[in-house]
PDB file of C-alpha atoms in Angstrom:
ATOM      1  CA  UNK A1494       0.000   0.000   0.000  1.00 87.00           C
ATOM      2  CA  UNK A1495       1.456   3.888  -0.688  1.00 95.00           C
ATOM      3  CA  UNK A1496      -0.226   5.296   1.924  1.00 97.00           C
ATOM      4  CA  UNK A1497      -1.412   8.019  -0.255  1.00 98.00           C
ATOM      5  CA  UNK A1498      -3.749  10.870   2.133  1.00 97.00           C
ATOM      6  CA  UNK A1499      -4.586  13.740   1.680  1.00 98.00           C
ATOM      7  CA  UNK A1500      -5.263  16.536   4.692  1.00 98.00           C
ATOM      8  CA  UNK A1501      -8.084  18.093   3.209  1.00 97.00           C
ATOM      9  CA  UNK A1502      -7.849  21.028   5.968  1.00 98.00           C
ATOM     10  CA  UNK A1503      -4.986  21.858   4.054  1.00 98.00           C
ATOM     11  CA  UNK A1504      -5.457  21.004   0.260  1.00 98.00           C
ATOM     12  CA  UNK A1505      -6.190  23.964  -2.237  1.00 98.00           C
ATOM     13  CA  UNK A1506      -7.245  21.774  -4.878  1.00 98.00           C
ATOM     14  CA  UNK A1507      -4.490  23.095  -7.354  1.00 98.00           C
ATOM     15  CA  UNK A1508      -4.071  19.603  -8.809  1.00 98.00           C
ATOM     16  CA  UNK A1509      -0.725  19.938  -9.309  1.00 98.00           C
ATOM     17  CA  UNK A1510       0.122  16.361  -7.900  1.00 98.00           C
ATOM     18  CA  UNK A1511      -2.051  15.351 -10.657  1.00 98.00           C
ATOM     19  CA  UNK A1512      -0.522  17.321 -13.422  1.00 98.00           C
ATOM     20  CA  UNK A1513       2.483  15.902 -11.808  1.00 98.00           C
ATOM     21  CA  UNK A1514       2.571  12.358 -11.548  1.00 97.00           C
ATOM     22  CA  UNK A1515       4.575  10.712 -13.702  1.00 94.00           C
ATOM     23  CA  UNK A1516       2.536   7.444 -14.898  1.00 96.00           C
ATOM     24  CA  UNK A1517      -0.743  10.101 -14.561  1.00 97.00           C
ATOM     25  CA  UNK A1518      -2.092   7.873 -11.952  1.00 98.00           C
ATOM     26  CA  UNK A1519      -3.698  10.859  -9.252  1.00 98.00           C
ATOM     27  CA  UNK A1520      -7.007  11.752  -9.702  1.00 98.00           C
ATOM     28  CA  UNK A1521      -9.151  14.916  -8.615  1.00 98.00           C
ATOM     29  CA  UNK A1522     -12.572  13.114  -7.127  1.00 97.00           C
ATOM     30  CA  UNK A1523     -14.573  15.420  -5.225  1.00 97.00           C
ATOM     31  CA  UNK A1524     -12.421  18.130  -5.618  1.00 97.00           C
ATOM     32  CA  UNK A1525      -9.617  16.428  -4.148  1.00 98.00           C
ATOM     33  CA  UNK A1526      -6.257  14.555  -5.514  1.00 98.00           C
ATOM     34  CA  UNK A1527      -6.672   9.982  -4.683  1.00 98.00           C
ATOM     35  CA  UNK A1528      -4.598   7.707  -5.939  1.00 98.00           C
ATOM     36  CA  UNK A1529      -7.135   4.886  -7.208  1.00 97.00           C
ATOM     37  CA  UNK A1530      -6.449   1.566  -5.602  1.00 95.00           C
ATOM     38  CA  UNK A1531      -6.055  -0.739  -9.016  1.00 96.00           C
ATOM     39  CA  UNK A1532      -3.041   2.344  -9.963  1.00 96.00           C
ATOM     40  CA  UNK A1533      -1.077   2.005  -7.094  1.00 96.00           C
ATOM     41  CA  UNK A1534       1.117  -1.086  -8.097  1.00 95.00           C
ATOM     42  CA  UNK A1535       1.954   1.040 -11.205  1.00 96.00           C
ATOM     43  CA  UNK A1536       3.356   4.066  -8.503  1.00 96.00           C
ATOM     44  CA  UNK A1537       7.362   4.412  -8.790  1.00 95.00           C
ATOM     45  CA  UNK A1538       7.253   6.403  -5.511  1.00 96.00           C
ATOM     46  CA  UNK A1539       8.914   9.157  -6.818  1.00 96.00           C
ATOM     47  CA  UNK A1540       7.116  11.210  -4.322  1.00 97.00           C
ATOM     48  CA  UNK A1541       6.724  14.173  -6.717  1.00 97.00           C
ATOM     49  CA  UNK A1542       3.207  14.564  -5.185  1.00 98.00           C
ATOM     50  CA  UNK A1543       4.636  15.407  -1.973  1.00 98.00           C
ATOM     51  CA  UNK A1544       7.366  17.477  -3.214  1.00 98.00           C
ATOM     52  CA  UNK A1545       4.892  19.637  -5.632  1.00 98.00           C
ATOM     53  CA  UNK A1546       2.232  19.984  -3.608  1.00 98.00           C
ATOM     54  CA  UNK A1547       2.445  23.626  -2.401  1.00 98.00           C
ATOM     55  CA  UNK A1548       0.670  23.570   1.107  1.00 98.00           C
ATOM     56  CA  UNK A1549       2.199  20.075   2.111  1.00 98.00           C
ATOM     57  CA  UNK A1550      -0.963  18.533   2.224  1.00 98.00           C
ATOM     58  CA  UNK A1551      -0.120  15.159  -0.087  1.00 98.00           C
ATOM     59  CA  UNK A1552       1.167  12.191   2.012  1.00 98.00           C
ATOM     60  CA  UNK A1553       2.548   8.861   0.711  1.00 98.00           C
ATOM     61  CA  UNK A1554       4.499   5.947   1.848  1.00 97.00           C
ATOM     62  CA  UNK A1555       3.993   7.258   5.363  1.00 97.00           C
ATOM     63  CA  UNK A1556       6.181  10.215   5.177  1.00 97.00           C
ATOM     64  CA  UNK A1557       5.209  13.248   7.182  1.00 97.00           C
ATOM     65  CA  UNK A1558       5.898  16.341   4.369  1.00 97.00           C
ATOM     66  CA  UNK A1559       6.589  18.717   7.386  1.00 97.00           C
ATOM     67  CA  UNK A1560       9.769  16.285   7.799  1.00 97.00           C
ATOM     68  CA  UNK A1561      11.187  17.286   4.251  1.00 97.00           C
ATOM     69  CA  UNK A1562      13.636  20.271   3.559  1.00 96.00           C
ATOM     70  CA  UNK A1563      11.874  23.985   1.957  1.00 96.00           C
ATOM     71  CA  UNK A1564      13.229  24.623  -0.891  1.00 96.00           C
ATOM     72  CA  UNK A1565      12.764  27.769  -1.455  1.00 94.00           C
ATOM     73  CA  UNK A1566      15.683  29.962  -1.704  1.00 94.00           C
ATOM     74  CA  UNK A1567      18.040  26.957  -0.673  1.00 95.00           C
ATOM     75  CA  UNK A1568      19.617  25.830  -3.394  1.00 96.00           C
ATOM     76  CA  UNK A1569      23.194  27.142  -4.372  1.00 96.00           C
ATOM     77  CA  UNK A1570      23.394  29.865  -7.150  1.00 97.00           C
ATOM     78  CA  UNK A1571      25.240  28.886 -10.696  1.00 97.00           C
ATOM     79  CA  UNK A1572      28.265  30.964  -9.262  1.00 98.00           C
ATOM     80  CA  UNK A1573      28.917  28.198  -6.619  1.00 97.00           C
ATOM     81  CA  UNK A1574      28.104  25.329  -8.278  1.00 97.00           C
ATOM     82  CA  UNK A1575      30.301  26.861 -11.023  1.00 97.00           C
ATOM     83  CA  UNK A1576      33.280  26.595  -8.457  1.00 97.00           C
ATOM     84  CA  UNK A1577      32.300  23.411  -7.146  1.00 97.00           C
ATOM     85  CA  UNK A1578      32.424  21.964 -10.238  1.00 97.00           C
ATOM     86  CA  UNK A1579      35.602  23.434 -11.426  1.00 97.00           C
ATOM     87  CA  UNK A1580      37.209  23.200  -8.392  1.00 97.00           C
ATOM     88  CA  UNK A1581      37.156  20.213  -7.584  1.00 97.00           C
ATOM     89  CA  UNK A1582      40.150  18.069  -7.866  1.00 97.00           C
ATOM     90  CA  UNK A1583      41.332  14.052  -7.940  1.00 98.00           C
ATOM     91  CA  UNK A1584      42.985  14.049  -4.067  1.00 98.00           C
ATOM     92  CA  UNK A1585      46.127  11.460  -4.471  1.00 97.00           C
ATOM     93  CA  UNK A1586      47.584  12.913  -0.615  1.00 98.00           C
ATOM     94  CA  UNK A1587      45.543  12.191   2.086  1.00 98.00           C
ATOM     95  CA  UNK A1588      45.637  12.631   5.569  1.00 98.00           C
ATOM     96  CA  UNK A1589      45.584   9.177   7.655  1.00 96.00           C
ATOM     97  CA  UNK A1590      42.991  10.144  10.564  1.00 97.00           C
ATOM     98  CA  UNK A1591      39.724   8.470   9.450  1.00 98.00           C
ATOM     99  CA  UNK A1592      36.393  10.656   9.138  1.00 98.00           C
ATOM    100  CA  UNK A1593      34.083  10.287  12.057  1.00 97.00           C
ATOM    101  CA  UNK A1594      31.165   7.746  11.004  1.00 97.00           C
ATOM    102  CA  UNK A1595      28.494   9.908  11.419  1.00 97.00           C
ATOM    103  CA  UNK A1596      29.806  12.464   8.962  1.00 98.00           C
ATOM    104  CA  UNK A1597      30.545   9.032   6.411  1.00 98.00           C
ATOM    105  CA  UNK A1598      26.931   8.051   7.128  1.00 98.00           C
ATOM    106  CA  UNK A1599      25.074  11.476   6.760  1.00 98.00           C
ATOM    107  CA  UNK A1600      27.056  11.414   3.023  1.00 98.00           C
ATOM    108  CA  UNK A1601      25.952   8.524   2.101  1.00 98.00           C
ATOM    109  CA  UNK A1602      22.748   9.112   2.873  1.00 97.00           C
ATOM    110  CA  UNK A1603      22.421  12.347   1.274  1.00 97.00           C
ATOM    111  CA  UNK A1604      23.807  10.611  -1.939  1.00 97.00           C
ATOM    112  CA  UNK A1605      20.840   8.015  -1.801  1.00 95.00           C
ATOM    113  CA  UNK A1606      18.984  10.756  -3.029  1.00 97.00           C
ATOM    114  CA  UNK A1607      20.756  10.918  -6.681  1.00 97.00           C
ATOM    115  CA  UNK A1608      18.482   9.778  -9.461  1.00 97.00           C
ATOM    116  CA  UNK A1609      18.166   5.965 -10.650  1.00 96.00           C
ATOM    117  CA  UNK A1610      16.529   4.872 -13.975  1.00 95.00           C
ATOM    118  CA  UNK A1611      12.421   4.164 -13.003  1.00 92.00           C
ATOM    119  CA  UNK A1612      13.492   4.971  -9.741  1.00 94.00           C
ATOM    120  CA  UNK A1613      14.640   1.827  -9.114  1.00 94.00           C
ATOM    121  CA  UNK A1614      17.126   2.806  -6.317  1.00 94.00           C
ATOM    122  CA  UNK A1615      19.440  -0.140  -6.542  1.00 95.00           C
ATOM    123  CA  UNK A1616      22.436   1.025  -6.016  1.00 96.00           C
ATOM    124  CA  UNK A1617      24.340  -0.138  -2.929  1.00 96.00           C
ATOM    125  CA  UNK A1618      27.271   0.822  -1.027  1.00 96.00           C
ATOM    126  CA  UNK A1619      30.122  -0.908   0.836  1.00 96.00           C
ATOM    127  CA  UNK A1620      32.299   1.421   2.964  1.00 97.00           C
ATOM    128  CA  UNK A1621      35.576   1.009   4.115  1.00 96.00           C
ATOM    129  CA  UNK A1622      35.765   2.710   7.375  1.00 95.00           C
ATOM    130  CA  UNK A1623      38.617   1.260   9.443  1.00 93.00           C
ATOM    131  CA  UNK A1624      42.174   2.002   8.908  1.00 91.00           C
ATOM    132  CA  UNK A1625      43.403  -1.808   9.651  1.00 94.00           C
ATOM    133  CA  UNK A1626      40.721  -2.447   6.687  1.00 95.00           C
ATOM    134  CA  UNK A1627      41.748  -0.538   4.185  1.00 96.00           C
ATOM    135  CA  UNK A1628      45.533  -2.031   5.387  1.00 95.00           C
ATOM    136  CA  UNK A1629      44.206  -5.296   4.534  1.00 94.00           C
ATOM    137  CA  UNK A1630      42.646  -4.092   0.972  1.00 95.00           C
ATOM    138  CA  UNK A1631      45.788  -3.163   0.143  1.00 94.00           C
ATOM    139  CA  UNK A1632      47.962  -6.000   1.422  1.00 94.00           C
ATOM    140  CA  UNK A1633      45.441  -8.851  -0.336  1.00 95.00           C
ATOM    141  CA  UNK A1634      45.430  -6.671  -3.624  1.00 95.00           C
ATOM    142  CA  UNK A1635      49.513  -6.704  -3.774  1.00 95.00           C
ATOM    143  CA  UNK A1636      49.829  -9.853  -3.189  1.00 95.00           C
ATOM    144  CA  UNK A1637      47.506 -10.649  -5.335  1.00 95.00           C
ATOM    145  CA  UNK A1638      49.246  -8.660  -8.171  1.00 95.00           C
ATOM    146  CA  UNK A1639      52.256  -9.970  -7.051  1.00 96.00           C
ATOM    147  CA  UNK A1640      51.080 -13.651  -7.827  1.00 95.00           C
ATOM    148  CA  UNK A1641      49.621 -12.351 -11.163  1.00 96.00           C
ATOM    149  CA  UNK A1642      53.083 -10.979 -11.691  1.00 95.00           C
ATOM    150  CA  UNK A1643      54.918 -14.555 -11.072  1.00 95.00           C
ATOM    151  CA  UNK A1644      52.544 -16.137 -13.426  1.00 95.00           C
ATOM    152  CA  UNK A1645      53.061 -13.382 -16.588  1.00 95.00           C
ATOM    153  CA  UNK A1646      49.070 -13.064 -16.496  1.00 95.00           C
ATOM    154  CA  UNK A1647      48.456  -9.457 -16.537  1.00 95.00           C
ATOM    155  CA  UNK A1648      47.563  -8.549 -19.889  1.00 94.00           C
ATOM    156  CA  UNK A1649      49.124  -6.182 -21.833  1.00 94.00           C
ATOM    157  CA  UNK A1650      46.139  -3.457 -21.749  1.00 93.00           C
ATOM    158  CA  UNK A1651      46.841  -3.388 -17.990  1.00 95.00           C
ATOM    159  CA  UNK A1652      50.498  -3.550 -18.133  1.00 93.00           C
ATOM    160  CA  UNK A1653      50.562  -0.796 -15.423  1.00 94.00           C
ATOM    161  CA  UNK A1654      50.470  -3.085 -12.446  1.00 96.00           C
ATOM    162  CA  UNK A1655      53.388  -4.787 -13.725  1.00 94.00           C
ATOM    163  CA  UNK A1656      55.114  -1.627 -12.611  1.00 94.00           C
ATOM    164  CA  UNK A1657      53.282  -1.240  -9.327  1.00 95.00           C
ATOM    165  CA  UNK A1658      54.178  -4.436  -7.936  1.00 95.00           C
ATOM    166  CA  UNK A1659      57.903  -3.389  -7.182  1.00 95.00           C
ATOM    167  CA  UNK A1660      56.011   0.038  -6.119  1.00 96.00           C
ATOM    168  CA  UNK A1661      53.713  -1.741  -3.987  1.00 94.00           C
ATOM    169  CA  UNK A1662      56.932  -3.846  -2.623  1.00 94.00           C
ATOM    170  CA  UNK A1663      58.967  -0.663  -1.420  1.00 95.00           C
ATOM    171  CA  UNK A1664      55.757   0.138   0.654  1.00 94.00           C
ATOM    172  CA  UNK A1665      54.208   2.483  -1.668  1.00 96.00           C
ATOM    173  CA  UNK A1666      50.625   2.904  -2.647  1.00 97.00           C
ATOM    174  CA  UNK A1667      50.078   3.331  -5.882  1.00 96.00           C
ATOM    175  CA  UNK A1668      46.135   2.405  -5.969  1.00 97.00           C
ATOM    176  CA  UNK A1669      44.907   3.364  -2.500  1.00 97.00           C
ATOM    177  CA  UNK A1670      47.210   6.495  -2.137  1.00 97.00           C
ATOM    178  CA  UNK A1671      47.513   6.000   1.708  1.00 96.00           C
ATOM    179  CA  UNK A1672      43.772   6.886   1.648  1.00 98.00           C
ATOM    180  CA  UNK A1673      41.392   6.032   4.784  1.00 97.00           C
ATOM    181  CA  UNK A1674      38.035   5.256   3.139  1.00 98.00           C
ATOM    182  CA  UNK A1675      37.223   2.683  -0.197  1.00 97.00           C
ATOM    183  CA  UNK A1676      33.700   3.532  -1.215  1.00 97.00           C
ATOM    184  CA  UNK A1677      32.438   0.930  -3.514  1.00 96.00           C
ATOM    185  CA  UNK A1678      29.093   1.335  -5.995  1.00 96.00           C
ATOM    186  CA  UNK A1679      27.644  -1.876  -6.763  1.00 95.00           C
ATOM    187  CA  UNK A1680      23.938  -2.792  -8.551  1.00 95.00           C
ATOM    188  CA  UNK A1681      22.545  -6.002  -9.289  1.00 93.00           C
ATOM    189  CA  UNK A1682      21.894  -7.297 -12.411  1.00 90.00           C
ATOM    190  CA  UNK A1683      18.338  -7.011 -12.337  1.00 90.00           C
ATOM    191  CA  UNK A1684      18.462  -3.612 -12.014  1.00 94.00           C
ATOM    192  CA  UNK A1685      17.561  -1.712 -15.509  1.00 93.00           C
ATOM    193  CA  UNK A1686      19.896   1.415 -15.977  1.00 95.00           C
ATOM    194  CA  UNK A1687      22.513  -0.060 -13.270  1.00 94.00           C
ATOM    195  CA  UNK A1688      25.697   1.290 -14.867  1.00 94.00           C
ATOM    196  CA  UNK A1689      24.261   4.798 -14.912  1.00 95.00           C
ATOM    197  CA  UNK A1690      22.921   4.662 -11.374  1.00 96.00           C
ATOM    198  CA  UNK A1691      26.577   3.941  -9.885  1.00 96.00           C
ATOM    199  CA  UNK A1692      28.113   7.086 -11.704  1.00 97.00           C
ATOM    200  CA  UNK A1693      25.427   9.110 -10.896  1.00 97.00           C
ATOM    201  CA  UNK A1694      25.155   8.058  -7.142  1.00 97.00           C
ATOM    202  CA  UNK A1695      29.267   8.676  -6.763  1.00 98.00           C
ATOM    203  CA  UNK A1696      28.933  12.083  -8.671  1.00 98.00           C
ATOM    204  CA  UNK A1697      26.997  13.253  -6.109  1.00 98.00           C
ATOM    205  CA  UNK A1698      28.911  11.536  -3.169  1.00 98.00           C
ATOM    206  CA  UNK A1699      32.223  13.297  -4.889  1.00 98.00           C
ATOM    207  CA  UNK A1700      30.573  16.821  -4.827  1.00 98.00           C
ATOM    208  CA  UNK A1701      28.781  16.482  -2.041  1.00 98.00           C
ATOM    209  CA  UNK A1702      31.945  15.428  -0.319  1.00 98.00           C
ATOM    210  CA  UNK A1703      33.639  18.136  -2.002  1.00 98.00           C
ATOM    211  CA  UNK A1704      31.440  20.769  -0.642  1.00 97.00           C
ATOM    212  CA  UNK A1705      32.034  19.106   2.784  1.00 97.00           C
ATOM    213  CA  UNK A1706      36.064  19.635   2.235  1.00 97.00           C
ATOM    214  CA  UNK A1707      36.311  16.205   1.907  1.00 98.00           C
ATOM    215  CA  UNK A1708      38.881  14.947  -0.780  1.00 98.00           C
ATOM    216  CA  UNK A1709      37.879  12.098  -3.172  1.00 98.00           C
ATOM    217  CA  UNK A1710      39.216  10.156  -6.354  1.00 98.00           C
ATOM    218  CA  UNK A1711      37.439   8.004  -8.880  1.00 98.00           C
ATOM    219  CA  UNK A1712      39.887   4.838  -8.493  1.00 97.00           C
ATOM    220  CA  UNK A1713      39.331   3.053 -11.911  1.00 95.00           C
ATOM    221  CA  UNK A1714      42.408   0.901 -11.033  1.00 96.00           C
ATOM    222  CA  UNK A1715      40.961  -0.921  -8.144  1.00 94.00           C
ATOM    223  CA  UNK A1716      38.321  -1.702 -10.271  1.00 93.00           C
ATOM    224  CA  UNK A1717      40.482  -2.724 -13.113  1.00 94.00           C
ATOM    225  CA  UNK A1718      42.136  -4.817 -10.321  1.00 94.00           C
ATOM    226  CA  UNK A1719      39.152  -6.216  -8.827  1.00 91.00           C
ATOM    227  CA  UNK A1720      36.658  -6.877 -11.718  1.00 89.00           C
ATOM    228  CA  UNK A1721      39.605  -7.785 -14.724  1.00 90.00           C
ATOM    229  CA  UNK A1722      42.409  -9.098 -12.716  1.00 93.00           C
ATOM    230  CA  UNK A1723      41.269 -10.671  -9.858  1.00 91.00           C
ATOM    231  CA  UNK A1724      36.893 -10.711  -9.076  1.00 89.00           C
ATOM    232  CA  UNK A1725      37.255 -12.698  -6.174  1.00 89.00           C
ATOM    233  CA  UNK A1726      38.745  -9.897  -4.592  1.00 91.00           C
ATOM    234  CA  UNK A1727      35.124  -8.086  -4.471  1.00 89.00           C
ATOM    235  CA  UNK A1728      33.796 -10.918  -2.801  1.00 87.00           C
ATOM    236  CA  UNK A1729      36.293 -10.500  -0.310  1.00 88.00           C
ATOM    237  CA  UNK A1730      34.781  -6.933   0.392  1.00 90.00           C
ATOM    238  CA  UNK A1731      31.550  -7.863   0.595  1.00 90.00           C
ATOM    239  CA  UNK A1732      30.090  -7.106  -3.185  1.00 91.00           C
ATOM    240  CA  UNK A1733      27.438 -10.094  -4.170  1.00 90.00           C
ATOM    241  CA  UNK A1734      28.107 -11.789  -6.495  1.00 87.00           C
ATOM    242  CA  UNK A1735      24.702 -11.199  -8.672  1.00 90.00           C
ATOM    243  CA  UNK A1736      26.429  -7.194  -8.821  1.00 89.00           C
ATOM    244  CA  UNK A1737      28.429  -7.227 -12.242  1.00 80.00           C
ATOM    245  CA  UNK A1738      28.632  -3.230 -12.387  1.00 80.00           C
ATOM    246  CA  UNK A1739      30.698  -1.778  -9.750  1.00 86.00           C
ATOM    247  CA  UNK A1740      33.136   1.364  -9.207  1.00 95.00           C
ATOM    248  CA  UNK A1741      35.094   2.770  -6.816  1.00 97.00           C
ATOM    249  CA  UNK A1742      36.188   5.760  -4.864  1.00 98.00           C
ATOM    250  CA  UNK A1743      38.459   6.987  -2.720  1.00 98.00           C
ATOM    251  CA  UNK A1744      37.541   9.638   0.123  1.00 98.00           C
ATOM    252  CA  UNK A1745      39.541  11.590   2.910  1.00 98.00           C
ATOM    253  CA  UNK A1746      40.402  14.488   4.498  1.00 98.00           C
ATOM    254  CA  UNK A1747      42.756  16.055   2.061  1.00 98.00           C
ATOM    255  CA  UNK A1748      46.526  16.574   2.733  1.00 98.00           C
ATOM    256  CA  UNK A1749      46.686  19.239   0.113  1.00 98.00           C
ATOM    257  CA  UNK A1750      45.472  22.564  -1.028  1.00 98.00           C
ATOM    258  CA  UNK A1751      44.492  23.882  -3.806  1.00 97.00           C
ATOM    259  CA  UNK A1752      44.198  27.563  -4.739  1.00 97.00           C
ATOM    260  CA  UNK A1753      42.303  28.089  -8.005  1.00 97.00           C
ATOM    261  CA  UNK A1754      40.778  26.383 -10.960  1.00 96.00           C
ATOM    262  CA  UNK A1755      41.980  24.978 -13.948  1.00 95.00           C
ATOM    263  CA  UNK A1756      41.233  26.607 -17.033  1.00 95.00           C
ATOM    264  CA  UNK A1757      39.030  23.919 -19.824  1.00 93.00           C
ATOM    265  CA  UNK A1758      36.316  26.129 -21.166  1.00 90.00           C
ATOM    266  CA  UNK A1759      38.677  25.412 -24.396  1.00 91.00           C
ATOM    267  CA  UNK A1760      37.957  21.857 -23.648  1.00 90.00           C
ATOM    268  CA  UNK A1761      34.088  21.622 -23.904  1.00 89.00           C
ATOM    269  CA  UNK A1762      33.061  19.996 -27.038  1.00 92.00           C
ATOM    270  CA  UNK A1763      29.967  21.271 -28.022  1.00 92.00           C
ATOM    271  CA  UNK A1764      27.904  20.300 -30.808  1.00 91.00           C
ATOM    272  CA  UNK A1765      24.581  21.945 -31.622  1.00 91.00           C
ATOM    273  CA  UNK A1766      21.847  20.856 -33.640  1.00 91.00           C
ATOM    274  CA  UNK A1767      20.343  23.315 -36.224  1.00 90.00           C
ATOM    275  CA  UNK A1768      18.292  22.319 -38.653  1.00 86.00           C
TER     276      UNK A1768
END
């Protein structure tokens, strides 16, 4: 059941949830918005009803609307986001004191809120909280390059952790860059846009984290790593095995500063459509 009510002390009768609903399933029936019963399985709980609805009178799934956040005059201008965007960097120094959990668990929830294809919400996350963790990450993923390395079976497209090894050896870090946290984005395979949903869901972590001074990195090698070289390392952390689309990032307090932007306006390729 979605719960759907409607406080009728409160209700104007605008009918925007019903302009608004995605599959068209809300009605107006004596002057007031329902949500038919034989519709409801076909509801994506989106919750654009409660979000539209301008004098928070549209409940569903339980949720109290008072509980959301106003938007109104909240959101950060296209100056800021402008900076966020372009000045954010890849963090590869990072300092070794782990976040506290709750700030880790406030982020993650925050980034639950990216979108998913049908609003499937299926993406999942494994954190790496722990130092002694993230030590053994590391330790199981050199030796397991190192094996790889005795055998000649990296391939030539990833001939990059040949080099590492030795790297890894001298007590360097390569992959992990001394980082405290491993985020990992998994979805299963039933899930219909599930490569899309991980991006998304870690572009917001990254600027979310960003905003938050916290340092991340996309870390395409662990993946490379974990999902070419050697899966059953996932399994190891925890991803099911039923998740084939996974990615990876790394997250700290940053050891290093950065002043300005970097100049790619040049960069943007832009194509535009006249006909």
């Amino acid at each position: 059941m979605k719960q759907f009510r409607v406080d009728q002390s409160l209700c104007i009768q605008c009918a925007e949830c019903v302009k608004d609903c995605v599959f068209g399933l809300i009605v107006m029936q004596d002057g007031y918005p329902v949500l038919p019963a034989d519709k409801e399985a076909t509801c994506i709980e989106c919750q654009h009803c409660l979000a539209v609805c301008p004098s928070g009178a549209i409940s569903i799934l339980g949720l109290d609307p008072a509980d959301s956040l106003p938007l109104a005059g909240r959101f950060p201008n296209q100056q800021q986001m402008e900076t966020l965007i372009k000045g954010r960097r890849s963090i590869r120094r990072y300092r070794p004191e782990p976040l506290p959990a709750e700030t880790i668990d406030e982020l993650l929830k925050i980034a639950a809120h990216a979108p998913t294809g049908v609003n499937s919400r299926g993406v999942e996350f494994i954190v790496v909280e722990d130092p002694a963790t993230m030590d053994a990450i590391r330790q199981e993923t050199m030796e397991t390059l190192q094996d790889l390395a005795r055998k000649d079976a990296i391939p030539d497209h990833l001939v990059c952790f040949r080099h590492f090894v030795p790297l890894m050896e001298q007590g360097l870090d390569p992959i992990f860059r001394r980082a405290p946290h491993l985020l990992i984005a998994s979805a299963a395979e039933g899930v219909p846009t599930r490569e899309a949903d991980v991006f998304i869901a870690l572009s917001y972590f990254e600027l979310l984290a960003n905003s938050a001074g916290i340092g991340t990195t996309w870390l395409g090698l662990a993946k490379w790593a974990m999902v070419d070289l050697a899966p059953r390392l996932l399994r190891s952390v925890g991803v099911p095995e039923n998740h084939d689309v996974v990615y990876m990032m790394l997250f700290g307090t940053p050891d290093v500063t950065y002043y300005r932007t970097v100049q790619r306006d040049q960069d943007a390729k832009i194509r535009r459509l006249v006909k």
